[in-house]
Short mmCIF file of C-alpha atoms and ligand atoms in Angstrom, two decimals:
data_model
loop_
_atom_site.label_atom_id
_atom_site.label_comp_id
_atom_site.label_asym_id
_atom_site.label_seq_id
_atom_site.Cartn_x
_atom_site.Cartn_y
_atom_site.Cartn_z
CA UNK A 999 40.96 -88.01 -153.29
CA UNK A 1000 38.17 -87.98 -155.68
CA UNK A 1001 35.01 -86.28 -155.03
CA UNK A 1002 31.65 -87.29 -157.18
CA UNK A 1003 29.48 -83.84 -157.16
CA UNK A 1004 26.00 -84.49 -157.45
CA UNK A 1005 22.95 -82.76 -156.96
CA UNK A 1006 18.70 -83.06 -158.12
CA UNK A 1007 18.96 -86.68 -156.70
CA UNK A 1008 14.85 -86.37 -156.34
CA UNK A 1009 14.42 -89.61 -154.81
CA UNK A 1010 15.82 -91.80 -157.43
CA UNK A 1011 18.25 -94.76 -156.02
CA UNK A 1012 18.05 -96.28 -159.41
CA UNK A 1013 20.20 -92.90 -161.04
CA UNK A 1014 21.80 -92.63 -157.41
CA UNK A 1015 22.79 -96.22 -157.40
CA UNK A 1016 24.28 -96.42 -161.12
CA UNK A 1017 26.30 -92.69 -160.41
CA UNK A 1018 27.86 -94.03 -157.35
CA UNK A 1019 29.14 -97.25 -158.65
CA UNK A 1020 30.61 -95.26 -162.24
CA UNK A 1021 31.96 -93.15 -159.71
CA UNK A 1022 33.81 -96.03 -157.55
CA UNK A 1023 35.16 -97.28 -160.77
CA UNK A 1024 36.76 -93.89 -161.52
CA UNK A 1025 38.31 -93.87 -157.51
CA UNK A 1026 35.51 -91.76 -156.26
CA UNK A 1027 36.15 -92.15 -152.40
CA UNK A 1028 33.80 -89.22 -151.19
CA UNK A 1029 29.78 -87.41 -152.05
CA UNK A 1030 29.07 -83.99 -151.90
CA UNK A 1031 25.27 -83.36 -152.61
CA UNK A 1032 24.20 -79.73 -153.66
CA UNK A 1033 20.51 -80.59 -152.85
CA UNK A 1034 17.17 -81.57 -153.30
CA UNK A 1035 17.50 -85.77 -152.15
CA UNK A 1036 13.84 -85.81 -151.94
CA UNK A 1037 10.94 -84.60 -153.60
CA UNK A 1038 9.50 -86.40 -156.84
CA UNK A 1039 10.67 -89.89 -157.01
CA UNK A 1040 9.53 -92.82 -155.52
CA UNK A 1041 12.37 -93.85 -152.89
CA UNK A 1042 13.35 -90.87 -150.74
CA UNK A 1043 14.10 -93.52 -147.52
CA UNK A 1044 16.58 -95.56 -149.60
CA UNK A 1045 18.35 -92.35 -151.28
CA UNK A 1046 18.82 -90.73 -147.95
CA UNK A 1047 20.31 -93.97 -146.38
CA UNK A 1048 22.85 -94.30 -149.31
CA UNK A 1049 23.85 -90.68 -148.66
CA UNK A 1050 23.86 -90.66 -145.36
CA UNK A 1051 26.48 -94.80 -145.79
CA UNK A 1052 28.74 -92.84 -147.49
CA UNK A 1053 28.91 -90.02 -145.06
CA UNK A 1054 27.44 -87.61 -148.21
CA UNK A 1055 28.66 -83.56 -147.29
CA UNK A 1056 24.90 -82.38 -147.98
CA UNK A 1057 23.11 -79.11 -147.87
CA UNK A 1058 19.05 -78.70 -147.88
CA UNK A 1059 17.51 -77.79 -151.06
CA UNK A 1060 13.63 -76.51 -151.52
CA UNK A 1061 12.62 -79.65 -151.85
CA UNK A 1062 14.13 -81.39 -148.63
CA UNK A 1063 12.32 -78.29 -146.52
CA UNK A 1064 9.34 -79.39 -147.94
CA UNK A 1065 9.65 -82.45 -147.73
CA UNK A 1066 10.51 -82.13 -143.31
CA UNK A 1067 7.99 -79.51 -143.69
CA UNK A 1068 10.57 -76.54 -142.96
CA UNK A 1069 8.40 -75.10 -146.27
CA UNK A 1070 5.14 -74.67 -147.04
CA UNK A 1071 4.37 -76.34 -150.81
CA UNK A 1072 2.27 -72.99 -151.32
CA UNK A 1073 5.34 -72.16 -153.84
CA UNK A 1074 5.55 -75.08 -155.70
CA UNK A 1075 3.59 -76.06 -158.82
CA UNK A 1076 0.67 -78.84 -158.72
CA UNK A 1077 2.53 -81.99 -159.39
CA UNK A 1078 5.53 -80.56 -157.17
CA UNK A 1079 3.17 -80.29 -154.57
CA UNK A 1080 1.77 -83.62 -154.61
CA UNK A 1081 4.98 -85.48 -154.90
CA UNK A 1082 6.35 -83.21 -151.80
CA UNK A 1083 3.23 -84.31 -149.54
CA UNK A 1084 3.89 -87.44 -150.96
CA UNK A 1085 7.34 -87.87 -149.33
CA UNK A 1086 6.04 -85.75 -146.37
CA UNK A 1087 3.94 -89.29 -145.41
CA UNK A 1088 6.28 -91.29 -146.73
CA UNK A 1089 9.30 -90.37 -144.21
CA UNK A 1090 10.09 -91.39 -140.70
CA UNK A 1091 10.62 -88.87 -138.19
CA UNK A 1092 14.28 -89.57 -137.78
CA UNK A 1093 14.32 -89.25 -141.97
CA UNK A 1094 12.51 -86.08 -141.82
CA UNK A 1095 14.67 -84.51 -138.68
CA UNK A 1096 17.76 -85.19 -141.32
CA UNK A 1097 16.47 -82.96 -143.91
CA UNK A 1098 15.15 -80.30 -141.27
CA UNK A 1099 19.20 -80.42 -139.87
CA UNK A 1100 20.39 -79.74 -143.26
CA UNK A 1101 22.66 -76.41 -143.83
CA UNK A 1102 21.79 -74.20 -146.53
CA UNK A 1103 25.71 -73.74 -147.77
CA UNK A 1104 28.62 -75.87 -146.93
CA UNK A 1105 32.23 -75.39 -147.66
CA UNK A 1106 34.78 -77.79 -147.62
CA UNK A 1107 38.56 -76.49 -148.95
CA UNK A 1108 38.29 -74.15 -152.26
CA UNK A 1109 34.28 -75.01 -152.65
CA UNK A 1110 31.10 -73.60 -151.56
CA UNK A 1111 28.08 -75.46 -151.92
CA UNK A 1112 23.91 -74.60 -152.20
CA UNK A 1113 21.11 -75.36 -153.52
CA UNK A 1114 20.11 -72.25 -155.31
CA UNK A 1115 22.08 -69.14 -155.27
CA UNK A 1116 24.37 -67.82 -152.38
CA UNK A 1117 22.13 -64.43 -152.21
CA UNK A 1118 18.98 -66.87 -152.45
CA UNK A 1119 19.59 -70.59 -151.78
CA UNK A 1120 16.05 -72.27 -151.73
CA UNK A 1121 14.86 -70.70 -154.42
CA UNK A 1122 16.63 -68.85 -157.14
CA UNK A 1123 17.17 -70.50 -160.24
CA UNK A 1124 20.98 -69.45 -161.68
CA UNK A 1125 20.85 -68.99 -165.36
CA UNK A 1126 21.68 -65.38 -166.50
CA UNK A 1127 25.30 -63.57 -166.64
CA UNK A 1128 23.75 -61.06 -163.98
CA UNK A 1129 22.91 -63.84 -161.31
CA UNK A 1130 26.35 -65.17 -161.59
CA UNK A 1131 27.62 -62.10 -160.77
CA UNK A 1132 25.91 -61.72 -157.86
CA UNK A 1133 26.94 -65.13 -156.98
CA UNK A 1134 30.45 -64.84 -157.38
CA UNK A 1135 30.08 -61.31 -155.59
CA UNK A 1136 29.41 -63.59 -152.41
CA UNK A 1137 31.26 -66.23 -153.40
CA UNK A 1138 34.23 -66.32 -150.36
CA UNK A 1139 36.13 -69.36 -152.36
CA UNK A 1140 37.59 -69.60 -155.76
CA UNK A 1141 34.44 -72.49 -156.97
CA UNK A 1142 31.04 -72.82 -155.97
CA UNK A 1143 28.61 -75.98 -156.65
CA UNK A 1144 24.67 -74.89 -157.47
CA UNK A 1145 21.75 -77.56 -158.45
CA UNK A 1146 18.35 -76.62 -158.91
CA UNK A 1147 18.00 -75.70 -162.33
CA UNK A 1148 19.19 -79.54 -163.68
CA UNK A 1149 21.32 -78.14 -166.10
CA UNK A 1150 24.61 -79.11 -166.13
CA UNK A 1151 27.16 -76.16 -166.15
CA UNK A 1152 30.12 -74.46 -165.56
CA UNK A 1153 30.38 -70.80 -165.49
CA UNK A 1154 33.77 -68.73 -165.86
CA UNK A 1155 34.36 -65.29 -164.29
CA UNK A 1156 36.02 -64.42 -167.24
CA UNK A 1157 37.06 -60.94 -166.02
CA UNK A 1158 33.66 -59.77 -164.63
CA UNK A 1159 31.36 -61.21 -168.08
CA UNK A 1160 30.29 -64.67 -166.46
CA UNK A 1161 30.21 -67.08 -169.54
CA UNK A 1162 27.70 -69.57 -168.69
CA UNK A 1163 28.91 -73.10 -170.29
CA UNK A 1164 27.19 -75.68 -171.13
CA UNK A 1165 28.65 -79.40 -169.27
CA UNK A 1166 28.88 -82.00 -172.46
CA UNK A 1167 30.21 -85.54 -171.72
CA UNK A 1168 33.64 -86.53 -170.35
CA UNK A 1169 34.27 -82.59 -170.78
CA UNK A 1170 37.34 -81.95 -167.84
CA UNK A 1171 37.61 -78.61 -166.77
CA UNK A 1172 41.33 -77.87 -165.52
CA UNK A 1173 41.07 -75.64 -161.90
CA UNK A 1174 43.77 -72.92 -160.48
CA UNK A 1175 43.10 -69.99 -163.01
CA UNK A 1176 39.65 -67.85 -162.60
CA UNK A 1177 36.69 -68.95 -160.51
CA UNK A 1178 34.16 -70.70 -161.41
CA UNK A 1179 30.46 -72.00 -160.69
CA UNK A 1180 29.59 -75.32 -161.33
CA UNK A 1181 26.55 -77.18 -161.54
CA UNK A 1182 26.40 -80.86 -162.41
CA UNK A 1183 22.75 -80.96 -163.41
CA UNK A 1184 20.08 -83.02 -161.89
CA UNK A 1185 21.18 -86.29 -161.16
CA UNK A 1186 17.28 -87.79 -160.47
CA UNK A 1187 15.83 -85.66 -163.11
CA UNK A 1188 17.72 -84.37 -166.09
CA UNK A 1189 16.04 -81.50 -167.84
CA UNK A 1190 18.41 -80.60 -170.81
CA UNK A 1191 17.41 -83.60 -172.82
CA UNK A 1192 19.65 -86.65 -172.13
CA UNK A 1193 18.09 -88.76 -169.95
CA UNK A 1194 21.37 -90.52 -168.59
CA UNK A 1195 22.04 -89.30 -164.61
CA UNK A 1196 24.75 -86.25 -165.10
CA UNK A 1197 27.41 -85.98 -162.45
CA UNK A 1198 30.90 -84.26 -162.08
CA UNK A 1199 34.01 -85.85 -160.28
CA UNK A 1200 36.20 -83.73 -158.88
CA UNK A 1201 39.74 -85.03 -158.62
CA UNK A 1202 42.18 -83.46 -156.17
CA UNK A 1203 45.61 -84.58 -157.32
CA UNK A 1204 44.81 -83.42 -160.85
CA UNK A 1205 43.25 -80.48 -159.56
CA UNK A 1206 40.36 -81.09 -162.64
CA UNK A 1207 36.73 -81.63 -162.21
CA UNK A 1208 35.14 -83.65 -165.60
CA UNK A 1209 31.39 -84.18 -166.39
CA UNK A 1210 29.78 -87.89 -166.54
CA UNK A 1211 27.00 -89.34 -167.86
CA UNK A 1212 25.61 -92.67 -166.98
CA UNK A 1213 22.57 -94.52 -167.92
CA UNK A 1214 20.03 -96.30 -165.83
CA UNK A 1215 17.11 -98.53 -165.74
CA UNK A 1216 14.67 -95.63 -166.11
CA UNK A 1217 11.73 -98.05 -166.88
CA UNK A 1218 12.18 -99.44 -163.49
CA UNK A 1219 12.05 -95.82 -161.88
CA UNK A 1220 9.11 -95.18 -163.81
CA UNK A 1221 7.20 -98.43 -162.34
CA UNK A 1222 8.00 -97.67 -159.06
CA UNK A 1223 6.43 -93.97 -159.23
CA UNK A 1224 3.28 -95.34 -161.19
CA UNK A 1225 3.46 -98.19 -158.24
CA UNK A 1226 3.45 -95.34 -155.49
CA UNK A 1227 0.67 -93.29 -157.15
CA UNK A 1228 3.08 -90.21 -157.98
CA UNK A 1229 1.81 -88.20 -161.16
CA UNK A 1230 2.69 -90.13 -164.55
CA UNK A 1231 4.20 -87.42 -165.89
CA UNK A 1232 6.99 -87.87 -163.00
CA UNK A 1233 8.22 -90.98 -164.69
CA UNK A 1234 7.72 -90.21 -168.25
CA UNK A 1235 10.07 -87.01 -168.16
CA UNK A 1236 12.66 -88.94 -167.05
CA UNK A 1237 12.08 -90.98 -170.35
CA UNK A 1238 12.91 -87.37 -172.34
CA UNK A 1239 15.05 -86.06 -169.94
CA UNK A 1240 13.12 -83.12 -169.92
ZN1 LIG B 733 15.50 -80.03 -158.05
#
């Protein structure tokens, strides 16, 4: 079994859509989504549905709770805001009561997934040594899967000194010695500077996750959220990545 790991899918089925099928061609035959579906791009209803075809393992990140209005969008910065109301209006109820069911954490075999951290999962960003201590202080299996920042990474225990590692392209990561956290950047919205959709593939029989890049039709993204009045800005940082 092969498991694509993605995360930060923010609404965009064009990143979604080429992911999945680079996945398929590399045997991917299940989704596990660390969070935030919604929330920035321009087609939250067709992202959801693809998830919820292939029968996606998901957990809510702060996005989704705004978007079902679980969360207020006091929190989130002016163009976050808008985009989140945005989707708010643009949901059914039945699309909305998904997000609202979501779990904060799921685990399925030696993985834990959220959004966040496991001491904060809506909100806290992981990035420092420190907060990956704390993380794999709760952590109850030997790997955990975080989104939210959009980096992609993978952090060793490494004896009690986290080294925080950062994911480069058709990198494979061998599992069975020390725990790890992984994060396999934001999918919808990359923010470390290459703008191709990042996602990891976890294969069981190999007992190896490696990291994947793929590139999409960005400009089309970017017409649809200039086509559905979202902030410019939302389509041309997809352009940078950033
Ligand atoms: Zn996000």
């Amino acid at each position: 079994m092969s498991i694509a790991i993605i995360s930060d899918v923010h609404a965009n089925l064009e990143a979604l859509t080429a992911v999945l099928r680079d996945a398929e061609g590399r045997g991917e035959t299940q989704v596990w989504c660390a969070g935030d579906t919604v929330g920035y791009g321009p087609d939250p209803a067709a992202v959801l549905d693809a998830l919820v075809q292939r029968d996606a393992m998901m957990v809510a990140g702060n996005h989704d709770l705004a978007a079902c209005g679980k969360m207020g969008v006091e929190e989130f910065n002016p163009v976050a805001a808008e985009a989140a109301l945005w989707t708010r209006r643009t949901l059914s109820e039945s699309e909305c009561a998904l997000l609202a069911s979501l779990p904060l954490t799921r685990t399925s075999g030696d993985f834990t997934m959220v959004h966040g951290t496991l001491r904060q999962p809506e909100w806290e960003y992981l990035l420092t040594p420190e907060q990956a201590i704390a993380q794999f202080e709760l952590q109850a299996t030997p790997y955990s899967i975080v989104g939210h920042t959009h980096l992609p990474m993978v952090v060793r225990e490494d004896g009690g000194r986290p080294a925080m590692l950062r994911l480069l392209p058709d990198t494979t990561i061998e599992l069975g010695g020390e725990r790890l956290i992984l994060n396999p950047g934001g999918l919808g919205q990359p923010r470390d500077g290459d703008p191709r959709a990042p996602y990891l593939l976890y294969d069981e029989e190999s007992a190896t996750v490696s990291f994947h890049r793929v590139p999409y039709d960005i400009g089309g993204t970017r017409r649809k959220i200039r086509d559905a009045g979202l902030p410019e800005w939302l389509g041309a940082r997809l352009e940078r990545g950033q």
